[in-house]
Each structure stands twice: as structure tokens, then as C-alpha cells.
Coordinates of C-alpha atoms in Angstrom, one line a residue:
Chain V
X220 CA -20.0 3.9 18.1
X221 CA -23.6 3.9 17.2
X222 CA -24.7 5.8 14.1
X223 CA -26.6 8.3 16.2
X224 CA -23.6 9.1 18.3
X225 CA -21.4 9.4 15.2
X226 CA -23.7 11.9 13.6
X227 CA -24.1 14.0 16.7
X228 CA -20.3 14.2 17.2
X229 CA -19.5 14.7 13.6
X230 CA -22.0 17.6 13.2
X231 CA -20.0 20.5 14.7
X232 CA -16.9 19.7 12.5
X233 CA -19.2 19.6 9.5
X234 CA -20.9 22.9 10.3
X235 CA -17.6 24.7 11.0
X236 CA -16.1 23.4 7.8
X237 CA -19.1 24.4 5.8
X238 CA -19.3 27.9 7.3
X239 CA -15.6 28.7 6.7
X240 CA -15.5 27.2 3.3
X241 CA -17.6 30.1 2.1
X242 CA -14.5 32.2 2.4
X243 CA -12.6 30.1 -0.2
X244 CA -12.7 31.0 -3.9
X245 CA -11.4 28.5 -6.4
X246 CA -8.9 30.4 -8.5
X247 CA -7.1 27.5 -10.3
X248 CA -9.4 24.6 -11.0
X249 CA -7.9 21.3 -12.1
X250 CA -10.1 19.2 -9.8
X251 CA -11.7 17.4 -12.8
X252 CA -8.2 15.8 -13.4
X253 CA -8.4 14.0 -10.0
X254 CA -8.8 10.3 -10.7
X255 CA -10.2 7.6 -8.4
X256 CA -7.4 6.2 -6.2
X257 CA -5.1 9.3 -6.8
X258 CA -3.0 10.3 -3.9
X259 CA -3.8 13.9 -2.9
X260 CA -1.9 16.5 -0.9
X261 CA -3.7 19.3 0.9
X262 CA -2.0 22.4 2.4
X263 CA -2.5 26.0 3.5
X264 CA 0.2 28.4 2.4
X265 CA 1.0 32.0 3.0
X266 CA 4.0 33.5 1.2
X267 CA 5.8 30.3 0.8
X268 CA 6.4 30.3 -2.9
X269 CA 10.2 30.1 -2.5
X270 CA 9.8 26.7 -0.9
X271 CA 7.4 25.2 -3.4
X272 CA 9.5 24.2 -6.4
X273 CA 11.4 21.7 -4.3
X274 CA 8.3 20.7 -2.3
X275 CA 6.3 19.9 -5.5
X276 CA 9.2 17.9 -6.9
X277 CA 9.7 16.0 -3.7
X278 CA 6.1 14.9 -3.3
X279 CA 5.6 14.3 -7.0
X280 CA 8.5 11.9 -6.9
X281 CA 7.0 10.1 -3.9
X282 CA 3.8 9.7 -5.9
X283 CA 1.4 12.5 -5.1
X284 CA -0.9 13.0 -8.0
X285 CA -2.7 16.2 -7.2
X286 CA -1.9 19.2 -4.9
X287 CA -4.8 21.2 -3.4
X288 CA -3.6 24.6 -2.1
X289 CA -5.4 27.0 0.2
X290 CA -3.7 30.3 -0.4
X291 CA -4.1 32.6 2.6
X292 CA -3.6 35.8 0.6
X293 CA 0.0 35.2 -0.5
X294 CA 1.7 38.2 -2.2
X295 CA 4.8 36.5 -3.5
X296 CA 3.7 35.3 -6.9
X297 CA 2.2 31.9 -5.9
X298 CA -0.1 31.9 -8.9
X299 CA 2.7 32.7 -11.3
X300 CA 4.4 29.5 -10.2
X301 CA 1.3 27.3 -10.2
X302 CA -0.9 28.6 -13.0
X303 CA 0.6 26.4 -15.7
X304 CA 0.6 23.2 -13.6
X305 CA -2.2 20.7 -14.3
X306 CA -1.7 18.8 -11.0
X307 CA -2.5 21.8 -8.8
X308 CA -5.7 23.4 -7.7
X309 CA -5.8 26.6 -5.7
X310 CA -8.4 28.2 -3.5
X311 CA -7.8 31.8 -2.4
X312 CA -8.9 33.5 0.8
X313 CA -8.3 36.7 2.6
X314 CA -10.2 35.5 5.7
X315 CA -8.6 35.0 9.0
X316 CA -6.4 32.0 9.5
X317 CA -7.1 32.1 13.2
X318 CA -10.9 32.3 12.8
X319 CA -10.7 29.1 10.7
X320 CA -9.0 27.4 13.6
X321 CA -5.6 27.8 12.1
X322 CA -6.8 26.6 8.7
X323 CA -8.3 23.4 9.9
X324 CA -11.9 24.2 9.0
X325 CA -10.8 25.1 5.4
X326 CA -8.9 21.8 5.1
X327 CA -11.7 19.8 6.5
X328 CA -14.1 21.0 3.9
X329 CA -11.7 20.4 1.0
X330 CA -10.8 17.0 2.4
X331 CA -14.5 16.0 2.6
X332 CA -15.3 17.3 -0.8
X333 CA -12.2 16.1 -2.8
X334 CA -10.4 13.7 -0.4
X335 CA -13.2 11.3 0.4
X336 CA -12.1 7.8 -0.6
X337 CA -8.5 8.9 -1.3
X338 CA -5.4 8.7 0.7
X339 CA -4.8 12.3 1.7
X340 CA -1.5 13.9 2.8
X341 CA -2.0 17.1 4.8
X342 CA 1.3 18.9 5.3
X343 CA 2.8 22.4 5.4
X344 CA 5.2 23.7 2.7
X345 CA 8.1 23.2 5.1
X346 CA 7.4 19.6 6.0
X347 CA 8.9 16.6 4.2
X348 CA 7.7 13.1 4.9
X349 CA 10.2 10.3 5.3
X350 CA 8.8 6.8 5.9
X351 CA 10.3 3.3 6.0
X352 CA 12.0 2.4 2.7
X353 CA 11.2 5.8 1.2
X354 CA 14.3 5.7 -0.9
X355 CA 13.1 2.6 -2.8
X356 CA 9.3 2.5 -2.4
X357 CA 6.7 5.0 -3.4
X358 CA 4.0 6.5 -1.2
X359 CA 1.5 4.5 -3.1
X360 CA 3.3 1.3 -2.1
X361 CA 3.1 2.4 1.5
X362 CA -0.7 3.2 1.3
X363 CA -1.3 -0.1 -0.5
X364 CA 0.4 -1.9 2.4
X365 CA -1.5 0.1 5.0
X366 CA -4.8 -0.7 3.3
X367 CA -3.9 -4.4 3.2
X368 CA -3.0 -4.3 6.9
X369 CA -6.4 -2.7 7.6
X370 CA -5.0 0.7 8.7
X371 CA -6.4 3.9 7.3
X372 CA -4.0 6.4 8.9
X373 CA -0.2 6.9 9.2
X374 CA 1.5 8.4 12.2
X375 CA 4.6 10.6 12.0
X376 CA 6.9 12.3 14.4
X377 CA 7.9 15.9 13.5
X378 CA 11.7 16.4 13.5
X379 CA 12.8 20.1 13.6
X380 CA 15.8 20.5 11.4
X381 CA 18.4 23.1 11.9
X382 CA 21.8 24.3 10.6
X383 CA 25.0 24.2 12.6
X384 CA 25.3 27.9 11.9
X385 CA 23.1 30.8 13.1
X386 CA 19.5 30.8 11.9
X387 CA 20.1 34.2 10.2
X388 CA 22.9 32.8 8.1
X389 CA 21.0 29.6 7.0
X390 CA 20.0 30.9 3.6
X391 CA 17.7 29.0 1.3
X392 CA 17.3 29.4 -2.4
X393 CA 14.3 28.3 -4.5
X394 CA 14.6 24.7 -5.7
X395 CA 17.3 23.8 -3.2
X396 CA 17.0 20.7 -1.0
X397 CA 16.5 22.2 2.4
X398 CA 18.5 19.3 3.8
X399 CA 21.6 20.8 2.3
X400 CA 21.1 23.9 4.5
X401 CA 19.6 22.3 7.7
X402 CA 21.0 18.8 8.1
X403 CA 20.8 18.5 11.9
X404 CA 18.2 17.4 14.3
X405 CA 17.9 16.3 17.9
X406 CA 18.4 12.5 18.0
X407 CA 17.0 12.1 21.4
X408 CA 15.0 14.1 24.0
X409 CA 11.4 13.3 22.8
X410 CA 8.9 12.4 25.4
X411 CA 5.3 11.4 25.2
X412 CA 2.1 11.6 27.1
X413 CA -1.2 10.0 26.3
X414 CA -4.1 12.4 26.5
X415 CA -7.5 11.0 27.2
X416 CA -9.9 13.2 25.1
X417 CA -8.7 12.2 21.7
X418 CA -6.3 9.4 22.7
X419 CA -3.4 11.0 20.9
X420 CA 0.2 10.4 21.7
X421 CA 1.3 13.9 22.7
X422 CA 4.9 14.1 21.9
X423 CA 7.1 17.1 22.7
X424 CA 10.8 17.7 22.6
X425 CA 13.5 18.3 20.0
X426 CA 15.2 21.6 19.5
X427 CA 12.0 23.5 20.1
X428 CA 11.7 22.4 23.7
X429 CA 15.5 22.4 24.2
X430 CA 16.1 26.0 23.0
X431 CA 12.8 27.9 22.9
X432 CA 10.9 26.4 25.7
X433 CA 13.7 25.4 28.1
X434 CA 12.3 27.6 30.9
X435 CA 8.8 26.1 30.6
X436 CA 8.9 22.8 28.8
X437 CA 5.2 22.2 29.4
X438 CA 4.4 24.8 26.8
X439 CA 6.5 23.2 24.1
X440 CA 4.5 22.5 20.9
X441 CA 3.3 19.1 20.0
X442 CA 5.4 17.0 17.5
X443 CA 2.9 14.2 16.8
X444 CA 1.2 14.4 13.4
X445 CA -1.1 12.1 11.6
X446 CA -0.5 13.4 8.1
X447 CA -1.7 10.6 6.0
X448 CA -5.3 9.4 6.2
X449 CA -7.6 7.5 3.9
X450 CA -10.3 10.0 4.2
X451 CA -14.0 9.3 4.9
X452 CA -16.6 12.0 4.6
X453 CA -17.1 12.4 8.3
X454 CA -13.5 12.5 9.3
X455 CA -12.0 15.8 10.6
X456 CA -8.8 17.3 11.8
X457 CA -9.3 19.0 15.2
X458 CA -6.0 20.7 15.9
X459 CA -3.7 21.2 13.0
X460 CA -2.7 17.6 11.9
X461 CA -1.8 16.8 15.5
X462 CA -5.2 15.5 16.4
X463 CA -7.8 13.9 14.1
X464 CA -11.3 12.7 14.7
X465 CA -12.6 10.0 15.3
X466 CA -10.0 9.4 17.8
X467 CA -8.9 5.9 16.6
X468 CA -7.1 7.8 13.8
X469 CA -4.7 9.1 16.4
X470 CA -3.5 5.6 17.3
X471 CA -0.1 5.1 15.8
X472 CA -0.2 1.3 16.1
X473 CA -2.4 -1.7 16.3
X474 CA -3.5 -3.1 19.6
X475 CA -1.3 -6.1 19.3
X476 CA 1.5 -5.1 17.0
X477 CA 3.4 -2.2 15.6
X478 CA 2.4 -0.4 12.4
X479 CA 4.9 1.5 10.2
X480 CA 5.4 5.2 11.2
X481 CA 7.2 8.1 9.6
X482 CA 9.2 11.2 10.4
X483 CA 8.2 14.6 9.2
X484 CA 11.3 16.7 8.6
X485 CA 10.4 20.3 9.4
X486 CA 12.5 23.1 8.0
X487 CA 11.4 26.2 9.9
X488 CA 14.8 27.4 11.1
X489 CA 16.0 29.1 8.0
X490 CA 16.9 32.7 7.5
X491 CA 13.4 33.2 6.1
X492 CA 12.2 32.8 9.6
X493 CA 12.9 36.3 10.8
X494 CA 10.6 37.9 8.2
X495 CA 7.9 35.3 8.9
X496 CA 8.1 35.7 12.6
X497 CA 8.0 39.5 12.5
X498 CA 5.0 39.4 10.2
X499 CA 3.2 36.9 12.4
X500 CA 3.8 38.9 15.5
X501 CA 2.0 41.8 13.7
X502 CA -0.9 39.6 12.5
X503 CA -1.4 37.7 15.8
X504 CA -2.9 34.9 13.7
X505 CA -1.2 32.0 15.5
X506 CA -1.9 29.6 18.3
X507 CA -1.9 30.8 21.9
X508 CA -1.5 34.5 21.2
X509 CA 1.5 33.6 19.0
X510 CA 3.6 33.0 22.1
X511 CA 5.6 30.5 20.1
X512 CA 6.5 33.3 17.7
X513 CA 7.5 35.6 20.5
X514 CA 10.0 33.0 21.8
X515 CA 11.3 32.6 18.3
X516 CA 11.8 36.3 17.9
X517 CA 13.7 36.4 21.2
X518 CA 15.8 33.5 20.2
X519 CA 16.6 35.2 16.8
X520 CA 17.5 38.5 18.5
X521 CA 19.8 36.8 21.0
X522 CA 21.4 34.7 18.2
X523 CA 20.8 31.6 20.3
X524 CA 22.7 28.6 18.8
X525 CA 20.5 25.6 17.9
X526 CA 23.3 23.1 17.4
X527 CA 24.6 21.3 20.4
X528 CA 26.8 18.2 21.2
X529 CA 23.7 16.0 21.1
X530 CA 22.7 17.0 17.5
X531 CA 22.7 14.4 14.9
X532 CA 23.3 14.9 11.2
X533 CA 20.5 13.4 9.1
X534 CA 21.4 10.7 6.6
X535 CA 18.4 8.6 5.8
X536 CA 15.3 6.9 7.2
X537 CA 17.2 3.9 8.5
X538 CA 19.0 6.3 10.9
X539 CA 15.5 7.4 12.3
X540 CA 14.7 3.7 12.8
X541 CA 18.0 3.1 14.6
X542 CA 17.3 6.1 16.9
X543 CA 13.8 4.8 17.7
X544 CA 12.0 7.7 16.0
X545 CA 10.5 5.6 13.2
X546 CA 9.0 2.2 13.0
X547 CA 9.0 -0.4 10.2
X548 CA 6.1 -2.3 11.6
X549 CA 5.5 -5.6 9.7
X550 CA 6.5 -4.1 6.4
X551 CA 8.9 -6.5 4.9
Chain N
X333 CA 9.5 -29.8 -24.0
X334 CA 6.5 -27.5 -24.3
X335 CA 4.8 -25.7 -21.5
X336 CA 1.4 -23.9 -21.3
X337 CA 1.4 -21.0 -18.8
X338 CA -1.9 -20.0 -17.4
X339 CA -1.8 -16.4 -16.2
X340 CA -4.6 -15.1 -14.0
X341 CA -4.5 -11.3 -14.0
X342 CA -6.8 -8.5 -12.9
X343 CA -4.9 -5.2 -13.1
X344 CA -1.8 -3.4 -14.4
X345 CA -1.8 -4.7 -18.0
X346 CA 1.6 -3.4 -18.8
X347 CA 3.2 -5.4 -15.9
X348 CA 1.2 -8.5 -17.0
X349 CA 2.4 -8.2 -20.6
X350 CA 6.0 -7.8 -19.3
X351 CA 5.6 -11.2 -17.7
X352 CA 3.9 -12.7 -20.7
X353 CA 6.7 -11.6 -23.0
X354 CA 9.2 -13.6 -20.9
X355 CA 6.9 -16.6 -20.9
X356 CA 6.5 -16.5 -24.7
X357 CA 10.2 -16.1 -25.4
X358 CA 11.0 -19.8 -25.6
X359 CA 8.1 -20.7 -27.9
X360 CA 5.6 -21.8 -25.2
X361 CA 1.9 -21.2 -25.0
X362 CA 0.3 -18.6 -22.7
X363 CA -3.3 -18.6 -21.7
X364 CA -4.3 -15.3 -20.2
X365 CA -7.3 -14.8 -18.1
X366 CA -8.1 -11.1 -17.7
X367 CA -10.6 -10.4 -14.9
X368 CA -13.9 -9.2 -16.2
X369 CA -14.1 -6.7 -13.3
X370 CA -11.4 -4.7 -15.1
X371 CA -12.8 -2.9 -18.2
X372 CA -9.4 -2.2 -19.7
X373 CA -8.8 -3.8 -23.0
X374 CA -5.7 -5.9 -22.7
X375 CA -6.1 -7.6 -26.1
X376 CA -5.3 -4.5 -28.0
X377 CA -2.5 -3.6 -25.7
X378 CA -1.1 -7.1 -26.2
X379 CA -1.2 -6.7 -29.9
X380 CA 0.7 -3.4 -29.7
X381 CA 3.3 -4.4 -27.2
X382 CA 3.9 -8.1 -28.2
X383 CA 4.0 -7.6 -31.9
X384 CA 6.9 -10.1 -32.0
X385 CA 7.0 -13.5 -33.6
X386 CA 5.4 -15.4 -30.7
X387 CA 2.2 -13.4 -30.1
X388 CA 0.2 -16.0 -32.0
X389 CA 0.9 -18.3 -29.0
X390 CA -0.9 -16.0 -26.6
X391 CA -4.5 -17.1 -26.0
X392 CA -7.3 -15.3 -24.3
X393 CA -9.6 -17.3 -22.0
X394 CA -13.3 -16.6 -21.6
X395 CA -13.5 -13.9 -18.9
X396 CA -15.0 -14.4 -15.5
X397 CA -15.6 -11.8 -12.7
X398 CA -13.2 -13.1 -10.0
X399 CA -13.9 -12.5 -6.4
X400 CA -11.3 -13.6 -3.9
X401 CA -12.3 -16.6 -1.9
X402 CA -15.1 -18.0 -4.0
X403 CA -15.5 -20.5 -6.9
X404 CA -14.9 -17.9 -9.6
X405 CA -11.1 -18.3 -9.2
X406 CA -11.4 -22.0 -9.9
X407 CA -13.9 -21.5 -12.7
X408 CA -11.5 -19.1 -14.5
X409 CA -8.6 -21.6 -14.1
X410 CA -10.8 -24.5 -15.4
X411 CA -11.8 -22.3 -18.4
X412 CA -8.1 -21.9 -19.2
X413 CA -7.5 -25.6 -19.0
X414 CA -10.5 -26.3 -21.2
X415 CA -9.2 -23.8 -23.7
X416 CA -5.9 -25.7 -23.8
X417 CA -7.9 -28.8 -24.5
X418 CA -10.1 -27.3 -27.2
X419 CA -7.2 -25.7 -29.0
X420 CA -5.6 -29.1 -29.0
X421 CA -2.3 -27.7 -27.6
X422 CA -0.1 -30.6 -26.8
X423 CA 1.9 -29.7 -23.8
X424 CA 4.1 -31.5 -21.4
X425 CA 3.4 -29.2 -18.5
X426 CA 0.8 -26.6 -17.4
X427 CA 2.0 -23.9 -15.0
X428 CA -0.4 -21.6 -13.1
X429 CA 0.8 -18.1 -12.4
X430 CA -0.6 -14.8 -11.4
X431 CA -0.2 -11.5 -13.3
X432 CA 1.8 -10.1 -10.4
X433 CA 4.4 -12.9 -10.6
X434 CA 7.7 -12.8 -12.2
X435 CA 10.5 -15.1 -13.3
X436 CA 13.5 -15.9 -11.1
X437 CA 15.1 -18.3 -13.6
X438 CA 14.9 -18.5 -17.4
X439 CA 12.3 -20.7 -19.0
X440 CA 15.0 -23.0 -20.4
X441 CA 16.3 -23.7 -17.0
X442 CA 12.8 -24.5 -15.8
X443 CA 12.4 -26.9 -18.8
X444 CA 15.6 -28.7 -18.0
X445 CA 14.5 -29.1 -14.4
X446 CA 11.0 -30.3 -15.3
X447 CA 12.2 -32.9 -17.8
X448 CA 14.7 -34.3 -15.2
X449 CA 12.0 -34.4 -12.5
X450 CA 9.0 -35.5 -14.5
X451 CA 6.6 -35.0 -11.6
X452 CA 3.7 -32.8 -10.6
X453 CA 4.5 -29.7 -8.5
X454 CA 1.7 -29.0 -6.2
X455 CA 1.4 -28.4 -2.5
X456 CA -0.9 -31.0 -0.9
X457 CA -1.3 -30.8 2.9
X458 CA -3.9 -32.9 4.7
X459 CA -5.6 -30.5 7.1
X460 CA -6.6 -33.3 9.4
X461 CA -2.9 -34.2 10.0
X462 CA -0.9 -31.0 9.5
X463 CA -1.5 -27.3 9.9
X464 CA -1.4 -25.3 6.7
X465 CA -4.0 -22.5 7.2
X466 CA -2.3 -19.8 9.3
X467 CA -5.4 -18.2 10.7
X468 CA -9.2 -18.7 10.3
X469 CA -11.4 -21.5 9.2
X470 CA -9.9 -24.9 8.4
X471 CA -12.3 -27.8 8.1
X472 CA -15.3 -25.5 8.2
X473 CA -14.2 -24.4 4.7
X474 CA -15.6 -27.6 3.3
X475 CA -17.9 -29.0 6.0
X476 CA -20.4 -26.2 5.4
X477 CA -21.9 -24.3 2.5
X478 CA -20.5 -20.8 2.0
X479 CA -22.7 -18.6 -0.1
X480 CA -21.4 -15.2 1.0
X481 CA -18.0 -13.7 0.9
X482 CA -16.2 -13.3 4.2
X483 CA -14.3 -10.2 3.0
X484 CA -17.3 -8.2 1.8
X485 CA -20.2 -9.8 3.6
X486 CA -18.7 -10.9 6.9
X487 CA -21.9 -10.7 8.9
X488 CA -23.9 -12.9 6.5
X489 CA -21.0 -15.3 6.1
X490 CA -20.7 -15.8 9.9
X491 CA -24.4 -15.9 10.4
X492 CA -24.8 -18.7 7.8
X493 CA -21.9 -20.7 9.2
X494 CA -23.2 -20.4 12.8
X495 CA -26.7 -21.6 11.8
X496 CA -25.5 -24.5 9.8
X497 CA -23.4 -25.5 12.8
X498 CA -26.4 -25.1 15.2
X499 CA -28.6 -27.2 12.9
X500 CA -25.9 -29.8 12.5
X501 CA -25.8 -29.5 8.7
X502 CA -22.3 -30.8 8.4
X503 CA -21.5 -32.1 4.9
X504 CA -19.7 -35.3 4.0
X505 CA -16.6 -34.9 1.9
X506 CA -17.2 -36.7 -1.5
X507 CA -16.5 -40.4 -1.1
X508 CA -13.1 -41.6 -2.3
X509 CA -11.6 -38.2 -1.9
X510 CA -9.4 -36.9 1.0
X511 CA -9.3 -33.2 1.5
X512 CA -5.9 -31.5 0.7
X513 CA -5.0 -27.8 1.1
X514 CA -2.1 -26.1 -0.6
X515 CA -1.0 -23.0 -2.4
X516 CA -3.1 -22.0 -5.4
X517 CA -0.1 -21.9 -7.7
X518 CA 1.0 -25.2 -9.2
X519 CA 2.8 -26.9 -12.2
X520 CA 1.1 -30.1 -13.5
X521 CA 2.0 -32.5 -16.2
X522 CA -0.1 -32.6 -19.3
X523 CA -1.3 -36.1 -18.5
X524 CA -2.5 -35.0 -15.0
X525 CA -4.4 -32.1 -16.6
X526 CA -6.2 -34.5 -18.9
X527 CA -7.2 -36.7 -15.9
X528 CA -8.5 -33.6 -14.1
X529 CA -10.6 -32.6 -17.1
X530 CA -12.2 -36.0 -17.1
X531 CA -12.9 -35.8 -13.4
X532 CA -14.7 -32.5 -13.7
X533 CA -17.3 -34.1 -15.9
X534 CA -18.7 -35.2 -12.6
X535 CA -21.3 -32.5 -11.9
X536 CA -21.9 -33.7 -8.3
X537 CA -18.3 -33.2 -7.5
X538 CA -18.3 -29.7 -8.9
X539 CA -21.5 -28.8 -7.0
X540 CA -19.8 -29.9 -3.8
X541 CA -16.8 -27.6 -4.3
X542 CA -18.7 -24.7 -5.6
X543 CA -19.9 -23.7 -2.1
X544 CA -16.6 -24.4 -0.2
X545 CA -14.6 -21.4 1.0
X546 CA -11.4 -20.5 -0.9
X547 CA -11.7 -23.5 -3.2
X548 CA -8.6 -22.5 -5.2
X549 CA -6.6 -23.8 -2.2
X550 CA -8.6 -27.0 -2.0
X551 CA -10.0 -28.2 -5.3
X552 CA -7.0 -28.9 -7.5
X553 CA -5.0 -30.1 -4.5
X554 CA -7.6 -32.6 -3.5
X555 CA -8.2 -33.9 -7.1
X556 CA -4.5 -34.2 -7.9
X557 CA -3.8 -36.0 -4.7
X558 CA -6.6 -38.4 -5.6
X559 CA -5.5 -39.2 -9.2
X560 CA -1.7 -39.0 -8.9
X561 CA 0.3 -41.4 -6.7
X562 CA 2.4 -39.7 -4.0
X563 CA 5.8 -40.6 -5.6
X564 CA 4.8 -38.8 -8.8
X565 CA 4.2 -35.4 -7.2
X566 CA 6.4 -33.0 -5.4
X567 CA 4.8 -31.3 -2.4
X568 CA 6.0 -27.9 -3.4
X569 CA 5.1 -25.0 -5.7
X570 CA 7.4 -23.8 -8.4
X571 CA 6.6 -20.3 -7.2
X572 CA 8.3 -18.6 -4.2
X573 CA 5.6 -17.0 -2.0
X574 CA 5.2 -16.0 1.6
X575 CA 2.0 -15.1 3.5
X576 CA 1.6 -12.4 6.1
X577 CA -0.3 -13.1 9.3
X578 CA -3.5 -11.7 7.7
X579 CA -3.2 -14.2 4.8
X580 CA -2.1 -11.7 2.2
X581 CA 0.8 -12.6 -0.1
X582 CA 3.9 -10.7 0.8
X583 CA 4.8 -8.0 -1.8
X584 CA 8.3 -7.5 -3.0
X585 CA 9.8 -4.1 -3.8
X586 CA 12.8 -2.5 -5.5
X587 CA 15.0 -3.2 -2.5
X588 CA 14.3 -7.0 -2.5
X589 CA 16.4 -8.0 -5.6
X590 CA 19.3 -9.5 -3.6
X591 CA 16.8 -11.4 -1.4
X592 CA 14.9 -12.8 -4.4
X593 CA 18.0 -13.9 -6.2
X594 CA 18.8 -16.2 -3.2
X595 CA 15.5 -18.1 -3.6
X596 CA 15.7 -21.5 -5.3
X597 CA 12.4 -21.2 -7.1
X598 CA 11.5 -20.5 -10.7
X599 CA 8.8 -17.8 -10.1
X600 CA 8.1 -15.3 -7.4
X601 CA 4.7 -14.1 -6.1
X602 CA 4.2 -11.2 -6.0
X603 CA 6.0 -8.0 -7.1
X604 CA 4.7 -4.6 -6.4
X605 CA 3.2 -3.2 -9.6
X606 CA 5.4 -0.1 -9.2
X607 CA 8.7 -1.9 -8.7
X608 CA 10.2 -1.2 -12.1
X609 CA 13.8 -1.3 -10.8
X610 CA 13.3 -4.8 -9.3
X611 CA 11.9 -6.0 -12.7
X612 CA 14.8 -4.5 -14.5
X613 CA 17.2 -6.2 -12.1
X614 CA 15.5 -9.6 -12.5
X615 CA 15.6 -9.1 -16.3
X616 CA 19.3 -8.5 -16.1
X617 CA 19.8 -11.6 -14.0
X618 CA 17.7 -13.7 -16.4
X619 CA 19.7 -12.5 -19.4
X620 CA 23.0 -13.3 -17.6
X621 CA 21.9 -16.8 -16.7
X622 CA 20.4 -17.4 -20.1
X623 CA 23.7 -16.4 -21.7
X624 CA 25.7 -18.8 -19.4
X625 CA 23.3 -21.6 -20.1
X626 CA 23.6 -21.1 -23.8
X627 CA 27.4 -21.4 -23.6
X628 CA 27.1 -24.6 -21.5
X629 CA 24.7 -26.2 -23.9
X630 CA 26.9 -25.4 -26.9
X631 CA 30.0 -26.9 -25.2
X632 CA 28.3 -30.2 -24.3

């Protein structure tokens, strides 16, 4: 790509990010503590404080050095939890999540400003990254390996986790490992299409498609996520972390060989969901007129069971490799 | 038997000093080259963490800024060898290690092995007969001048090489010498090192190698093959290493302990700087072997 073309195509992302970043106010500033080479995590949260104690522990143990939160007007004491922490910075906003393209513009600006030159993890508070050897090797060892291999992005497949019981009875307490509540996932039933515009591997399936979009699988949400990127100033996320730009970032593998990939364990189907879904139906702040949430609400009201004969109980990353959902690549 | 270990290190001082502590344990000399690109002060850290009885045997070599692939790597190694000579350290062997290496066997076992063998341990492969380089330039490494670094200045590197080829500026390898490639990491007898230090008085020889590409895999190998007869050298390194297809050394992590314990080498290159459990596991193994060894030597 020529420089001219690069600038022309990067410009809209840059403008949008700049414009929407005006809505963000820095309320907890520890950014001067970020060192060169630190691993950073970026996320947008709204009333997810209950999940954060375990979340912060989990990613700190993997090797994240600093967390950058965009707080979309939480009212559940987020600041009480974070204000004494020196490894967190928080931006507050009351602005519309939807207008900021579901948070992407906010993230892009922070990623450009603080993430440039760093390996950056962009996840939600209910997403937990598992990668090859994650029980014995740190995230830093993974990023060092990727850098050595000449890759600056890391692909992951989102696995929706659920309990064998009803969603309403899957209670979660602060600090608890969500795997102890939702240990099951669909071991098969993922299919992929390649889409031309951004070259991403569009993967759908899992429990979402099986239960909530059984009547119209074409509408099932995407499960492909490029959550870990060594950021450069002109990079951008286009649609959540499903699609990144430039489009080579969406390529999971090399042209001639496999790269390591991960699984992103996603804990949405907890009893917390009802409250969230009802609120989101009111706000209408989600993708495609929140149709996903309408289906969840229907499912909740009909007490649709998520567990089925084909469900698999999660044990560790090796199981994901055996099921073909994760790749080791050339990592020895 | 006395050994001098040369350690070339460029980052993670605490891991380097952990290795150095093991190397000093049996009363041997350690010459540490700390890359000038790293501003951290390893001297003070060493004083604090090695305040044991052997810290007087740790020497600091004059510092060079090392860039992978060019002469600076050899220059730093030569500086260490010259330091050994200047300090008049009489040693039977000199072993070259990297700061990311670790021990697989105790030093006492290494010494017993070396005194039984009495040979130089250095990989020497003639590129005209055998394949050693996995990917990339082979003879072009020394046939042409290389003033730029392939990793950081790829365009210039390839431009210069292409024009030298076009103009037919192929160089002749120094007379009497046959080119040999091999792993950078070796263990040489004190007498061989003395011969090397005489050879490098020859300024023309140095000038030739200064513009070769990756001289650390060519310079010592070629000179040792020249001055040591074949039956006095073993074509192998004392260090276990493996290269990836891209030419990077394989890194070992916490889950590799069992794998590494199977290797019949004395050192391993290279451990991940974050693999503390692996280091602890190896420490444990070294202590166990050391104990067994002590019992055997008392009984005999």
C-alpha cells in the first residue's frame, strides 16, 4: 500500500476517533506509570464492577501491566473498586455507546494515544483469553514469540460458556472464577466464511447460533476476534474487535504456515444477564436494533435450556487444541 | 582444572547474575560482557547479589554496543579473551555462553568431562561441502562486503550486495584459510585461545572479517579449524541449542523441564527470561546431581 493510499484510508478512522474522544473525561490518571514495553488492556465497561475483581486478577497474572477503562456511566461503584489501584486508568463518559460505534471510536483514540508501540489487549469484562500453554507461559512470552515470528496480531475464537442449569440460576459472586459457574461450551458447530472487504474469517456458531438464532442462523453474531495487537498509530478497530484495519491484521495465520491462535472464553449467560438484557432493551444502544438482546430476552422468558448432549465441559487449553478450536502454530 | 566462562549478556541482569552465580560456584573465572546498549548498571547489582566469596573472580569486560549480525559480537568476545590474557588468568578452558543460557549439568561434571576429553569443542562445518545455514546467504556472507545490517537496513544491505555482484567484486578468502561455519557458542582449550590471540595480531585478517555477515558464526570457527588439527577438536558445541526456520534460537519455557533434562549437553540456549519455575527445576536437578557426584568422589 502506498503512503498516499494509507493516509487516505486511515483518515476517517482518525477523525471519528478524535471527535468521539472529546466525550471522554479522564477521572483516574495513572497513565504516567505506563512503561515502554508494558502490556496494556483496553476495555469499555458499563455496570460490570461485580466481574472486575476476578478479571483484574486473571489478567494481572497473565502479565497485563496496565488497564485502561472507558466507563460508560456505570452506577455500581466502579470507582470505589479502582480508585486505589495504581495499574488502572479510567475515562468516564455519559455519551452514547451506539453513537461511538459501540465503543470502537473511543477505544481507537485511547489505543492510538497510549497503545502505540505496545502489545494491546482489547476485551470486555466478561471475556477471558486462553492461549497455547497459558498455564505455564505468560502473555509476555506469547507476545515475544509473536514478535520474533514477525506477527503483530493474535487471532482468537470466542467460546460462549454456559451452565448446565438454567441461566436464571447461574449466580455469580464477585471474585469468583466464572468457570466454576459456567463450565460448558459447544465443542463443535462453528463454521467460517471469508469476507472480502476486510479479509476477516467470519466465524459463527456455538450456543448462540444453536439456541438463540436457530430459526435464522445467518443473523448469528460473529465469534472471530483479534484481541491482541501490537498497535501502530494508524491502526483501528472497525467493528468491535471482530474486524481490525488494515485488513492484514484480520489474517489469523501466515501465508505458508499456521500461527498460534487463542480462545476467548465469554461468560455472558449468567443470572446477571436478565438485568442487563432488560436494561439494554430500554436503552437500544446495541448493534442491529438490539435484536440480539430481544432474542436473549425471549430465551430467558421461555427458560430455554442451553446445555445439550453435544456440550463439552471446559478443562484447559489443550482440550481446545484437540477440538480444533485453537492452534499452537510453531510455538515449541 | 580451571575454566574461564565468557558471558555475553544484554538484558535481564537478575537472570544473568543467577547464571553467573552457578558459574562462580566451583572457583572458576567469569568474564561478563554487558551490552553498552543497555544503560542498566549490572556492576552494582552484581556486588549486591553476589556478595559471596567468589565475587572477586567476576571480571567486567570493556563494553561494546552489540548489533546482531555484525562484527561487534566478535569484537566483544575478543575483548573478553584479551581481558583473560591481560589479567594473566591461567585457565585450561574458555567457554563462551550467552546471558540467556543455563546449566544442565554441574560445573564439576563438566570439568571431569573436559579433562577426560582434552579437546576443543566447536562446531566447524565447511559451507562448500555441507549445508549448515538453514535459510539465507551462505558464501555471500564472506564473498562480499557487508556494511549494512540486514535486520534494520534490509534495502541498503540488498542493494550493496546486488551491486557488488553486478560489478564482480567477489573477494578472495584469506590465503591458507578455509571457511568454516558453526554455532557461535564454543568451549576452547587455553592453548587454543593463546594461538587465536596471536593470530589476531594480523590486521589484514581482521579487516577481512570485519565486513563479513554474521562473523560470529564464521570467524572463530575458521581460525580454530586452521590452527587446531581435526583430531583435537570435537565438532559440537557444549551448549544445547535449536534454531527455528527464521534463524532465531528456540526459547524454552516452564513446561520444558523434562525435555531439557533429557539432553546430553552441559548448557542450554536459551531460557525465557520469565521462566522462573524452569530455572528452579534446573537448580534442583543440579543440586541433586552435585550431591550424588560428591558421594561418588568420596567413595573412590
